[in-house]
Amino acid sequence: MPGPIGVFDSGYGGLTVFREIEARLPQYDYIYFGDNARAPYGPRSFDTIYKYTLECVRHLFDMGCRLVILACNTASAKALRTIQQHDLPGYGPGYRVLGVIRPTTEMIGRITRSRQVGVLATVGTVQSESYVLEIHKFFPEVQVFQQACPMWVPLIENNEHSGPGADYFVEKYICELLEQSERIDTIILGCTHYPLLLEKIRRYVPQPIRLLAQGEVVAERLADYLERHPEMEILCRKEAQRTFFTTETPEVFDANARLFYGKDIRSRHFELK
Ligand code: DGL
């Protein structure tokens, strides 16, 4: 039976990806699932992120989803491969989980000219080395420089990202990245929260350097995936319905979600056992 496409994030960040997916593929049904009660995932261990992500993916499958997008780099970096290799086979062929790192890395070689790329991400994503490994799979000659930005998600989640306090940490991490190489010409915003800091990031990144946010890239690759996989496409219901779940308080989620999603939403609470 066809079901909605599931979109998962630790909290709000995935909404920056979801809004692009929805703009590109409005005909499908979607369930957005934010695990706000346990966010941020960034500083957590591999085992914890895997356990939390798998639990949320299972809930989305129980709600009828056949295809789930991990719209979270940290979950894509630390949980996706194990879920794909270890857990999905138990569900059978009509279930898929996709992440956001692969689509971004696939196209990076077409963008960078200097063959030196920067990645700004959470501690978890940086430690996993997923961006380095994935980029090297497609473009072995590209050098990847990573910088963890542990203060950015908390600043955004606490709605402090536009204030003057955020400038200190934005400048700090960007300087630390750019000190690693003078030839970086492209920087990946490797966390779905970071588009909210784009204006400030731009202020501290020299103009010729290109900043790559993931929303449009992921949406484009998903459209391409559905075209190439008609057996999955027919399992995605097309009634243009959207449902939002948060594992925390819906009123708080709705009040903050606008910043990430650009529209008002009405979420429902999902009780974690
Ligand atoms: N938005 C998530 C990501 O893309 C990270 C947020 C968190 O630390 O939970 O990595």
XYZ file of N, CA and C and ligand atoms in Angstrom:
829
model
N 0.831 -1.212 0.000
C 0.000 0.000 0.000
C 0.866 1.262 0.000
N 0.544 2.246 -0.843
C 1.349 3.472 -0.826
C 1.166 4.241 0.476
N 2.191 4.966 0.876
C 2.134 5.771 2.103
C 2.865 7.083 1.906
N 2.896 7.901 2.960
C 3.602 9.185 2.860
C 5.118 8.976 2.798
N 5.820 9.982 2.344
C 7.282 9.983 2.441
C 7.625 10.535 3.823
N 8.457 9.818 4.564
C 8.855 10.286 5.894
C 10.079 11.178 5.804
N 10.060 12.263 6.556
C 11.218 13.154 6.614
C 11.599 13.296 8.084
N 12.804 12.867 8.409
C 13.206 12.826 9.818
C 14.352 13.793 10.114
N 14.266 14.434 11.259
C 15.411 15.198 11.783
C 15.381 15.127 13.300
N 16.526 15.440 13.919
C 16.571 15.485 15.376
C 15.619 16.558 15.913
N 15.292 17.538 15.093
C 14.419 18.608 15.584
C 13.886 19.444 14.432
N 14.376 20.678 14.373
C 13.843 21.625 13.391
C 14.610 21.654 12.071
N 15.903 21.318 12.115
C 16.772 21.542 10.958
C 16.249 20.929 9.671
N 15.687 19.735 9.770
C 15.193 19.056 8.575
C 14.119 19.835 7.841
N 13.520 20.797 8.526
C 12.487 21.601 7.850
C 13.088 22.441 6.726
N 14.382 22.795 6.835
C 15.005 23.576 5.742
C 15.167 22.705 4.494
N 15.266 21.400 4.713
C 15.343 20.473 3.577
C 13.925 20.140 3.106
N 13.055 19.910 4.065
C 11.684 19.534 3.705
C 11.010 20.616 2.860
N 11.257 21.885 3.179
C 10.552 22.914 2.404
C 10.985 22.909 0.934
N 12.225 22.527 0.685
C 12.686 22.432 -0.710
C 12.138 21.171 -1.379
N 12.077 20.075 -0.614
C 11.521 18.829 -1.166
C 10.067 19.064 -1.557
N 9.361 19.722 -0.655
C 7.942 19.955 -0.885
C 7.716 20.889 -2.086
N 8.600 21.880 -2.225
C 8.468 22.808 -3.356
C 8.733 22.064 -4.675
N 9.690 21.142 -4.648
C 10.062 20.411 -5.872
C 9.069 19.292 -6.182
N 8.530 18.649 -5.122
C 7.660 17.474 -5.314
C 6.369 17.651 -4.482
N 5.555 18.640 -4.845
C 4.394 18.962 -3.995
C 3.295 17.908 -4.006
N 3.304 17.039 -4.983
C 2.185 16.101 -5.156
C 2.139 14.975 -4.119
N 3.258 14.732 -3.435
C 3.314 13.578 -2.523
C 2.790 13.919 -1.127
N 2.445 12.878 -0.367
C 2.112 13.024 1.057
C 3.413 12.945 1.844
N 3.490 13.726 2.911
C 4.697 13.703 3.736
C 4.350 13.653 5.221
N 5.187 12.944 5.979
C 5.151 13.063 7.436
C 6.514 13.582 7.861
N 6.528 14.732 8.526
C 7.766 15.255 9.101
C 7.815 14.825 10.561
N 8.968 14.294 10.979
C 9.102 13.789 12.347
C 10.339 14.425 12.988
N 10.123 15.270 13.986
C 11.236 15.926 14.685
C 11.385 15.354 16.089
N 12.572 14.829 16.366
C 12.801 14.230 17.692
C 13.310 15.304 18.665
N 12.534 16.366 18.797
C 12.969 17.516 19.603
C 13.264 17.170 21.061
N 12.584 16.143 21.571
C 12.781 15.793 22.985
C 14.212 15.347 23.248
N 14.906 14.850 22.207
C 16.246 14.315 22.427
C 17.311 15.083 21.638
N 16.899 16.200 21.002
C 17.857 17.033 20.267
C 18.654 17.868 21.282
N 19.867 18.285 20.932
C 20.570 17.993 19.687
C 21.232 16.618 19.682
N 21.336 16.060 18.482
C 22.012 14.781 18.301
C 23.537 14.990 18.152
N 23.903 16.177 17.677
C 25.303 16.455 17.293
C 26.366 15.940 18.250
N 26.245 16.210 19.560
C 27.311 15.764 20.465
C 27.173 14.321 20.946
N 26.161 13.607 20.517
C 25.920 12.267 21.074
C 26.793 11.184 20.415
N 26.858 10.038 21.101
C 27.711 8.941 20.613
C 27.075 8.241 19.413
N 27.890 7.486 18.713
C 27.419 6.690 17.578
C 26.229 5.816 17.992
N 26.398 5.077 19.087
C 25.353 4.125 19.509
C 24.032 4.812 19.805
N 24.123 5.957 20.475
C 22.899 6.675 20.833
C 22.202 7.208 19.581
N 22.973 7.799 18.688
C 22.362 8.369 17.469
C 21.735 7.254 16.632
N 22.429 6.142 16.535
C 21.878 5.006 15.787
C 20.569 4.534 16.428
N 20.585 4.371 17.743
C 19.405 3.869 18.458
C 18.208 4.828 18.288
N 18.447 6.118 18.482
C 17.360 7.109 18.367
C 16.832 7.172 16.930
N 17.767 7.195 15.980
C 17.349 7.340 14.581
C 16.538 6.122 14.146
N 17.028 4.937 14.487
C 16.315 3.714 14.105
C 14.907 3.699 14.722
N 14.830 4.117 15.963
C 13.530 4.136 16.629
C 12.555 5.047 15.861
N 13.022 6.220 15.470
C 12.144 7.164 14.751
C 11.799 6.635 13.360
N 12.764 6.010 12.693
C 12.486 5.430 11.374
C 11.412 4.342 11.512
N 11.523 3.534 12.545
C 10.519 2.478 12.763
C 9.130 3.090 12.968
N 9.072 4.198 13.721
C 7.775 4.856 13.922
C 7.199 5.336 12.582
N 8.083 5.872 11.737
C 7.611 6.346 10.426
C 7.124 5.172 9.571
N 7.816 4.059 9.626
C 7.352 2.865 8.905
C 5.994 2.423 9.460
N 5.858 2.453 10.796
C 4.581 2.053 11.403
C 3.435 2.977 10.958
N 3.791 4.229 10.646
C 2.753 5.176 10.200
C 2.461 5.023 8.708
N 3.091 4.071 8.069
C 2.769 3.785 6.663
C 3.809 4.255 5.663
N 4.883 4.923 6.140
C 5.912 5.392 5.195
C 6.674 4.196 4.645
N 7.023 4.256 3.372
C 7.868 3.227 2.767
C 9.248 3.804 2.441
N 9.271 5.111 2.274
C 10.534 5.787 1.971
C 10.747 6.857 3.039
N 11.914 6.828 3.683
C 12.214 7.810 4.730
C 13.507 8.534 4.374
N 13.464 9.862 4.472
C 14.658 10.675 4.228
C 15.193 11.129 5.577
N 16.437 10.818 5.872
C 17.066 11.356 7.082
C 17.559 12.761 6.723
N 16.743 13.773 7.037
C 17.084 15.155 6.675
C 17.965 15.757 7.765
N 18.915 14.975 8.202
C 19.810 15.323 9.310
C 21.171 14.727 8.977
N 22.187 15.573 8.932
C 23.520 15.078 8.588
C 24.070 14.153 9.656
N 23.798 14.497 10.917
C 24.342 13.708 12.015
C 23.790 12.280 11.954
N 22.488 12.162 11.728
C 21.870 10.831 11.607
C 22.340 10.144 10.326
N 22.463 10.904 9.244
C 22.948 10.309 7.984
C 24.368 9.794 8.165
N 25.184 10.549 8.928
C 26.584 10.178 9.105
C 26.729 8.975 10.020
N 25.934 8.932 11.064
C 26.190 7.931 12.104
C 25.226 6.751 12.119
N 24.086 6.874 11.472
C 23.103 5.794 11.592
C 22.706 5.185 10.249
N 22.792 5.963 9.178
C 22.210 5.521 7.907
C 22.763 4.186 7.416
N 24.073 4.078 7.384
C 24.660 2.868 6.807
C 24.250 1.611 7.601
N 24.280 1.710 8.930
C 23.909 0.545 9.747
C 22.439 0.200 9.540
N 21.600 1.227 9.464
C 20.175 0.958 9.231
C 19.996 0.266 7.877
N 20.678 0.808 6.854
C 20.530 0.220 5.507
C 21.027 -1.225 5.466
N 22.160 -1.461 6.121
C 22.759 -2.801 6.005
C 22.196 -3.799 7.010
N 21.863 -3.327 8.181
C 21.531 -4.227 9.268
C 20.025 -4.353 9.512
N 19.319 -3.250 9.415
C 17.904 -3.252 9.835
C 16.911 -3.341 8.675
N 17.233 -2.666 7.560
C 16.266 -2.658 6.453
C 15.981 -4.037 5.857
N 16.988 -4.901 5.733
C 16.699 -6.211 5.141
C 15.551 -6.934 5.838
N 15.384 -6.723 7.127
C 14.295 -7.352 7.871
C 12.921 -6.851 7.441
N 12.885 -5.679 6.810
C 11.607 -5.111 6.376
C 11.187 -5.559 4.979
N 12.126 -6.046 4.204
C 11.790 -6.436 2.833
C 12.100 -5.323 1.857
N 11.921 -5.621 0.555
C 12.421 -4.717 -0.480
C 11.676 -3.381 -0.607
N 10.442 -3.302 -0.161
C 9.661 -2.067 -0.371
C 9.894 -0.985 0.670
N 11.021 -1.047 1.378
C 11.325 -0.026 2.391
C 12.709 0.548 2.130
N 12.797 1.878 2.133
C 14.089 2.511 1.860
C 14.325 3.675 2.826
N 15.588 3.860 3.174
C 15.988 5.038 3.965
C 17.147 5.700 3.220
N 17.010 7.001 2.975
C 18.056 7.745 2.270
C 18.532 8.901 3.146
N 19.758 9.351 2.918
C 20.303 10.436 3.733
C 20.565 11.696 2.926
N 21.236 12.659 3.558
C 21.490 13.937 2.883
C 22.971 14.149 2.514
N 23.828 13.234 2.960
C 25.260 13.458 2.691
C 25.623 13.043 1.267
N 25.153 11.869 0.854
C 25.456 11.372 -0.487
C 25.050 12.378 -1.590
N 23.816 12.898 -1.584
C 23.448 13.827 -2.654
C 24.345 15.058 -2.709
N 24.802 15.508 -1.554
C 25.645 16.710 -1.516
C 27.040 16.400 -2.054
N 27.563 15.225 -1.652
C 28.938 14.913 -2.053
C 29.019 14.547 -3.540
N 27.934 13.971 -4.068
C 27.923 13.564 -5.473
C 28.177 14.725 -6.429
N 27.740 15.911 -6.018
C 27.844 17.014 -6.976
C 28.992 17.990 -6.673
N 29.702 17.746 -5.584
C 30.707 18.734 -5.164
C 31.853 18.867 -6.172
N 32.190 17.756 -6.834
C 33.287 17.785 -7.801
C 32.986 18.658 -9.007
N 31.687 18.886 -9.240
C 31.317 19.741 -10.379
C 31.363 21.215 -9.995
N 31.458 21.496 -8.698
C 31.407 22.890 -8.247
C 32.795 23.443 -7.952
N 33.619 22.650 -7.256
C 34.927 23.184 -6.862
C 35.910 23.204 -8.033
N 36.611 24.323 -8.160
C 37.662 24.402 -9.186
C 39.027 24.185 -8.565
N 39.185 24.695 -7.331
C 40.493 24.561 -6.668
C 40.707 23.139 -6.152
N 39.644 22.318 -6.145
C 39.654 20.934 -5.617
C 39.932 20.938 -4.112
N 39.551 22.024 -3.436
C 39.681 22.115 -1.981
C 38.327 22.556 -1.433
N 37.752 21.708 -0.599
C 36.383 21.942 -0.142
C 36.349 21.983 1.385
N 35.568 22.904 1.938
C 35.395 22.983 3.390
C 34.044 22.401 3.789
N 33.989 21.826 4.983
C 32.715 21.303 5.504
C 32.518 21.862 6.905
N 31.403 22.522 7.124
C 31.013 22.981 8.459
C 29.903 22.063 8.926
N 30.047 21.463 10.121
C 29.055 20.466 10.547
C 29.094 20.292 12.065
N 28.246 19.413 12.556
C 28.248 19.121 13.997
C 29.473 18.266 14.342
N 29.741 18.152 15.628
C 30.863 17.332 16.080
C 30.689 15.884 15.587
N 29.463 15.377 15.699
C 29.175 13.995 15.296
C 29.483 13.757 13.827
N 29.039 14.675 12.983
C 29.259 14.513 11.547
C 30.752 14.594 11.229
N 31.439 15.545 11.832
C 32.877 15.693 11.571
C 33.626 14.441 12.024
N 33.338 13.977 13.233
C 34.047 12.797 13.758
C 33.815 11.551 12.903
N 32.639 11.447 12.320
C 32.327 10.259 11.510
C 33.153 10.222 10.223
N 33.699 11.388 9.809
C 34.475 11.484 8.563
C 33.641 11.138 7.333
N 32.322 11.132 7.479
C 31.463 10.723 6.358
C 31.656 11.594 5.121
N 31.779 12.913 5.317
C 31.952 13.787 4.150
C 33.260 13.476 3.430
N 34.317 13.255 4.207
C 35.624 12.973 3.591
C 35.525 11.665 2.789
N 34.975 10.639 3.422
C 34.894 9.326 2.760
C 34.007 9.376 1.520
N 32.858 10.016 1.646
C 31.915 10.056 0.513
C 32.467 10.888 -0.635
N 33.070 12.025 -0.317
C 33.623 12.864 -1.396
C 34.741 12.096 -2.115
N 35.555 11.399 -1.344
C 36.668 10.662 -1.972
C 36.210 9.492 -2.837
N 35.018 8.974 -2.521
C 34.481 7.907 -3.371
C 34.251 8.419 -4.792
N 33.718 9.629 -4.878
C 33.393 10.192 -6.204
C 34.560 10.984 -6.792
N 35.263 11.706 -5.926
C 36.316 12.623 -6.405
C 37.557 12.467 -5.524
N 38.362 11.427 -5.778
C 39.495 11.144 -4.887
C 40.520 12.267 -4.800
N 40.541 13.132 -5.814
C 41.574 14.182 -5.820
C 41.156 15.414 -5.000
N 39.898 15.482 -4.576
C 39.427 16.671 -3.843
C 39.889 16.582 -2.384
N 40.489 17.678 -1.913
C 40.899 17.720 -0.498
C 39.763 18.288 0.335
N 39.494 17.649 1.469
C 38.350 18.066 2.296
C 38.854 18.559 3.645
N 38.432 19.752 4.017
C 38.804 20.331 5.311
C 37.532 20.491 6.135
N 37.552 19.944 7.351
C 36.331 19.949 8.156
C 36.474 20.860 9.375
N 35.356 21.442 9.770
C 35.341 22.221 11.005
C 34.045 21.940 11.765
N 34.183 21.462 12.991
C 32.989 21.266 13.823
C 32.544 22.613 14.406
N 31.248 22.809 14.489
C 30.698 24.080 14.977
C 29.712 23.793 16.123
N 30.219 23.317 17.257
C 29.308 22.833 18.307
C 28.352 23.875 18.862
N 28.670 25.153 18.725
C 27.782 26.174 19.308
C 26.660 26.623 18.372
N 26.731 26.259 17.120
C 25.758 26.817 16.179
C 24.341 26.282 16.385
N 24.204 24.960 16.541
C 22.846 24.421 16.725
C 22.202 24.983 18.005
N 22.921 24.992 19.151
C 22.315 25.598 20.343
C 21.919 27.069 20.142
N 22.742 27.841 19.427
C 22.386 29.248 19.176
C 21.091 29.334 18.371
N 20.983 28.472 17.364
C 19.790 28.490 16.506
C 18.574 28.001 17.283
N 18.750 26.893 17.997
C 17.605 26.320 18.734
C 17.107 27.284 19.812
N 17.993 28.133 20.306
C 17.578 29.110 21.326
C 17.248 30.471 20.727
N 17.086 30.477 19.403
C 16.708 31.694 18.696
C 17.669 32.862 18.926
N 18.943 32.564 19.067
C 19.958 33.601 19.276
C 20.809 33.794 18.020
N 20.406 33.168 16.920
C 21.277 33.181 15.739
C 21.327 34.517 15.010
N 20.333 35.371 15.245
C 20.378 36.662 14.550
C 21.028 37.734 15.410
N 21.163 37.468 16.687
C 21.689 38.482 17.615
C 23.199 38.623 17.521
N 23.733 39.672 18.162
C 25.176 39.943 18.075
C 26.023 38.854 18.727
N 25.457 38.121 19.688
C 26.208 37.059 20.362
C 26.637 35.963 19.398
N 25.836 35.750 18.364
C 26.137 34.669 17.418
C 27.377 34.994 16.581
N 27.632 36.280 16.360
C 28.750 36.659 15.478
C 30.076 36.070 15.949
N 30.277 36.065 17.259
C 31.552 35.570 17.793
C 31.813 34.141 17.335
N 30.797 33.275 17.490
C 30.993 31.855 17.155
C 30.958 31.605 15.649
N 30.239 32.432 14.932
C 30.239 32.268 13.467
C 31.638 32.605 12.941
N 32.165 33.733 13.376
C 33.492 34.143 12.910
C 34.565 33.129 13.344
N 34.471 32.690 14.591
C 35.474 31.760 15.146
C 35.602 30.487 14.301
N 34.476 29.826 14.031
C 34.558 28.543 13.319
C 34.953 28.746 11.856
N 34.482 29.845 11.274
C 34.849 30.071 9.870
C 36.352 30.357 9.761
N 36.873 31.159 10.695
C 38.323 31.426 10.676
C 39.087 30.125 10.857
N 38.609 29.269 11.775
C 39.321 28.004 12.023
C 39.307 27.110 10.776
N 38.224 27.175 10.028
C 38.170 26.389 8.784
C 39.117 26.984 7.743
N 39.019 28.298 7.557
C 39.798 28.912 6.474
C 41.298 28.932 6.777
N 41.643 28.837 8.068
C 43.069 28.743 8.422
C 43.679 27.412 7.967
N 42.835 26.431 7.729
C 43.348 25.111 7.321
C 43.855 25.112 5.879
N 43.311 26.014 5.066
C 43.785 26.129 3.682
C 43.322 27.451 3.081
N 44.192 28.039 2.277
C 43.830 29.311 1.624
C 43.115 29.069 0.305
N 43.062 27.803 -0.103
C 42.542 27.540 -1.452
C 41.132 26.950 -1.471
N 40.497 26.908 -0.304
C 39.111 26.407 -0.269
C 38.246 27.342 -1.118
N 37.509 26.793 -2.081
C 36.634 27.657 -2.894
C 35.155 27.324 -2.722
N 34.852 26.253 -1.962
C 33.457 25.856 -1.753
C 33.318 25.372 -0.315
N 32.259 25.829 0.346
C 32.020 25.365 1.714
C 30.628 24.743 1.784
N 30.590 23.485 2.253
C 29.301 22.800 2.427
C 28.763 23.131 3.813
N 27.519 23.583 3.873
C 26.855 23.735 5.167
C 26.305 22.353 5.510
N 27.111 21.578 6.243
C 26.805 20.168 6.459
C 25.944 19.895 7.679
N 25.019 20.776 7.931
C 24.042 20.576 9.007
C 22.786 21.310 8.565
N 21.654 20.648 8.688
C 20.430 21.220 8.127
C 19.925 22.435 8.917
N 20.532 22.696 10.061
C 20.194 23.921 10.805
C 20.868 25.168 10.206
N 22.011 24.979 9.583
C 22.862 26.121 9.271
C 22.308 27.140 8.263
N 21.358 26.762 7.378
C 20.825 27.807 6.507
C 20.281 29.019 7.277
N 19.902 28.809 8.546
C 19.415 29.950 9.326
C 20.522 30.946 9.664
N 21.756 30.478 9.585
C 22.884 31.367 9.887
C 23.517 31.943 8.620
N 22.893 31.650 7.490
C 23.515 31.961 6.201
C 23.977 33.419 6.084
N 23.115 34.324 6.514
C 23.445 35.752 6.390
C 24.731 36.085 7.154
N 24.816 35.570 8.362
C 26.009 35.843 9.180
C 27.228 35.103 8.625
N 27.019 33.874 8.178
C 28.148 33.109 7.635
C 28.731 33.874 6.442
N 27.849 34.371 5.582
C 28.279 35.109 4.380
C 29.160 36.293 4.765
N 28.826 36.911 5.898
C 29.570 38.089 6.360
C 31.046 37.769 6.617
N 31.333 36.536 7.032
C 32.712 36.201 7.418
C 33.431 35.323 6.391
N 32.716 34.954 5.329
C 33.345 34.129 4.300
C 33.655 35.029 3.099
N 34.912 35.102 2.654
C 35.236 35.964 1.519
C 34.355 35.659 0.293
N 33.985 36.686 -0.413
C 32.979 36.604 -1.476
C 33.183 35.505 -2.525
N 34.391 35.296 -3.030
C 34.489 34.284 -4.102
C 34.181 32.863 -3.642
N 34.194 32.610 -2.339
C 33.947 31.240 -1.868
C 32.453 30.946 -1.934
N 32.141 29.809 -2.520
C 30.734 29.437 -2.678
C 30.229 28.662 -1.456
N 29.031 29.027 -0.998
C 28.415 28.314 0.131
C 27.338 27.403 -0.404
N 27.379 26.144 0.026
C 26.426 25.177 -0.500
C 25.493 24.675 0.610
N 24.220 25.109 0.556
C 23.219 24.570 1.488
C 22.589 23.354 0.806
N 21.977 22.478 1.610
C 21.610 21.172 1.047
C 20.198 21.042 0.495
N 19.292 21.923 0.930
C 17.877 21.728 0.618
C 17.597 21.426 -0.848
N 18.030 22.344 -1.720
C 17.709 22.184 -3.148
C 18.381 20.952 -3.749
N 19.611 20.706 -3.310
C 20.353 19.559 -3.833
C 19.624 18.265 -3.475
N 19.213 18.154 -2.215
C 18.541 16.935 -1.764
C 17.202 16.775 -2.495
N 16.480 17.865 -2.664
C 15.187 17.806 -3.356
C 15.373 17.329 -4.793
N 16.393 17.859 -5.450
C 16.666 17.496 -6.840
C 17.035 16.015 -6.953
N 17.866 15.563 -6.032
C 18.295 14.163 -6.064
C 17.152 13.207 -5.728
N 16.236 13.663 -4.871
C 15.094 12.818 -4.533
C 14.181 12.674 -5.757
N 13.980 13.779 -6.462
C 13.164 13.724 -7.683
C 13.793 12.740 -8.666
N 15.090 12.813 -8.785
C 15.819 11.927 -9.688
C 15.713 10.464 -9.215
N 15.823 10.259 -7.903
C 15.719 8.907 -7.342
C 14.352 8.302 -7.665
N 13.297 9.088 -7.483
C 11.945 8.563 -7.711
C 11.715 8.230 -9.184
N 12.385 9.001 -10.051
C 12.274 8.707 -11.477
C 12.983 7.401 -11.829
N 14.121 7.200 -11.185
C 14.920 6.003 -11.468
C 14.398 4.760 -10.760
N 13.547 4.949 -9.760
C 13.031 3.805 -8.992
C 11.503 3.796 -8.980
N 10.904 3.442 -10.122
C 9.436 3.443 -10.190
C 8.810 2.493 -9.168
N 9.569 1.457 -8.770
C 9.024 0.490 -7.792
C 8.863 1.164 -6.428
N 9.653 2.193 -6.127
C 9.474 2.946 -4.877
C 8.477 4.085 -5.090
N 8.523 4.668 -6.265
C 7.639 5.813 -6.546
C 6.175 5.417 -6.379
N 5.819 4.207 -6.829
C 4.403 3.824 -6.699
C 4.004 3.574 -5.238
N 5.000 3.470 -4.379
C 4.696 3.288 -2.950
C 4.565 4.628 -2.209
N 4.687 5.732 -2.943
C 4.571 7.066 -2.332
C 3.219 7.674 -2.719
N 2.399 7.885 -1.711
C 1.033 8.355 -1.965
C 1.022 9.809 -2.441
N 0.095 10.093 -3.360
C 0.071 11.435 -3.946
C -1.272 12.121 -3.670
N -1.444 12.551 -2.417
C -2.654 13.314 -2.085
C -2.293 14.673 -1.493
N -1.027 15.027 -1.599
C -0.513 16.334 -1.153
C -0.843 16.669 0.303
N -0.812 15.637 1.159
C -1.074 15.902 2.586
C 0.246 16.025 3.360
N 0.237 16.891 4.376
C 1.418 17.045 5.227
C 1.015 16.858 6.679
N 1.807 16.067 7.400
C 1.564 15.877 8.825
C 2.891 16.077 9.550
N 2.840 16.755 10.671
C 4.065 17.041 11.416
C 3.964 16.441 12.812
N 5.005 15.729 13.211
C 5.069 15.188 14.574
C 6.322 15.707 15.265
N 6.173 16.009 16.540
C 7.335 16.319 17.362
C 7.268 15.455 18.619
N 8.439 15.037 19.093
C 8.445 14.255 20.333
C 8.404 15.182 21.552
N 8.420 16.497 21.316
C 8.314 17.476 22.415
C 6.937 18.146 22.386
N 6.891 19.414 22.810
C 5.614 20.123 22.924
C 5.208 20.741 21.584
N 4.056 20.374 21.035
C 3.663 20.895 19.723
C 3.603 22.431 19.665
N 3.136 23.070 20.727
C 3.018 24.546 20.690
C 4.398 25.188 20.512
N 5.370 24.651 21.198
C 6.737 25.197 21.089
C 7.290 24.901 19.693
N 7.053 23.678 19.227
C 7.523 23.294 17.895
C 6.927 24.234 16.839
N 5.623 24.455 16.921
C 4.954 25.282 15.913
C 5.486 26.718 15.925
N 5.754 27.215 17.143
C 6.232 28.599 17.250
C 7.619 28.741 16.621
N 8.475 27.753 16.790
C 9.840 27.842 16.252
C 9.947 27.385 14.797
N 9.043 26.490 14.397
C 9.171 25.855 13.081
C 9.114 26.876 11.934
N 8.390 27.944 12.147
C 8.228 28.948 11.089
C 9.579 29.451 10.568
N 10.500 29.639 11.493
C 11.841 30.129 11.142
C 12.524 29.225 10.119
N 12.305 27.930 10.264
C 12.993 26.942 9.430
C 12.196 26.617 8.169
N 10.896 26.670 8.321
C 10.008 26.176 7.266
C 9.433 27.321 6.431
N 9.379 28.504 7.038
C 8.882 29.670 6.309
C 7.363 29.770 6.270
N 6.682 28.809 6.882
C 5.215 28.813 6.888
C 4.733 28.361 8.255
N 3.488 28.665 8.570
C 2.927 28.174 9.834
C 2.584 26.700 9.704
N 2.805 25.966 10.798
C 2.385 24.567 10.777
C 1.699 24.227 12.088
N 0.988 23.141 12.063
C 0.341 22.626 13.263
C 0.801 21.201 13.479
N 1.631 21.021 14.489
C 2.184 19.675 14.693
C 1.383 18.915 15.741
N 1.672 17.599 15.799
C 1.079 16.751 16.839
C 2.187 16.172 17.694
N 1.842 15.849 18.908
C 2.832 15.260 19.791
C 2.981 13.770 19.501
N 4.216 13.280 19.507
C 4.441 11.840 19.430
C 5.115 11.407 20.725
N 4.477 10.499 21.422
C 4.990 10.062 22.729
C 6.027 8.953 22.547
N 7.250 9.222 22.955
C 8.277 8.179 22.916
C 8.098 7.288 24.141
N 8.232 5.998 23.922
C 8.020 5.077 25.061
C 9.261 5.057 25.953
N 20.266 19.230 11.904
C 21.184 18.209 12.305
C 22.204 17.938 11.210
O 21.944 18.173 10.037
C 21.949 18.452 13.575
C 21.238 18.978 14.733
C 21.572 18.257 15.995
O 22.708 18.370 16.490
O 20.681 17.586 16.465
O 23.266 17.465 11.480
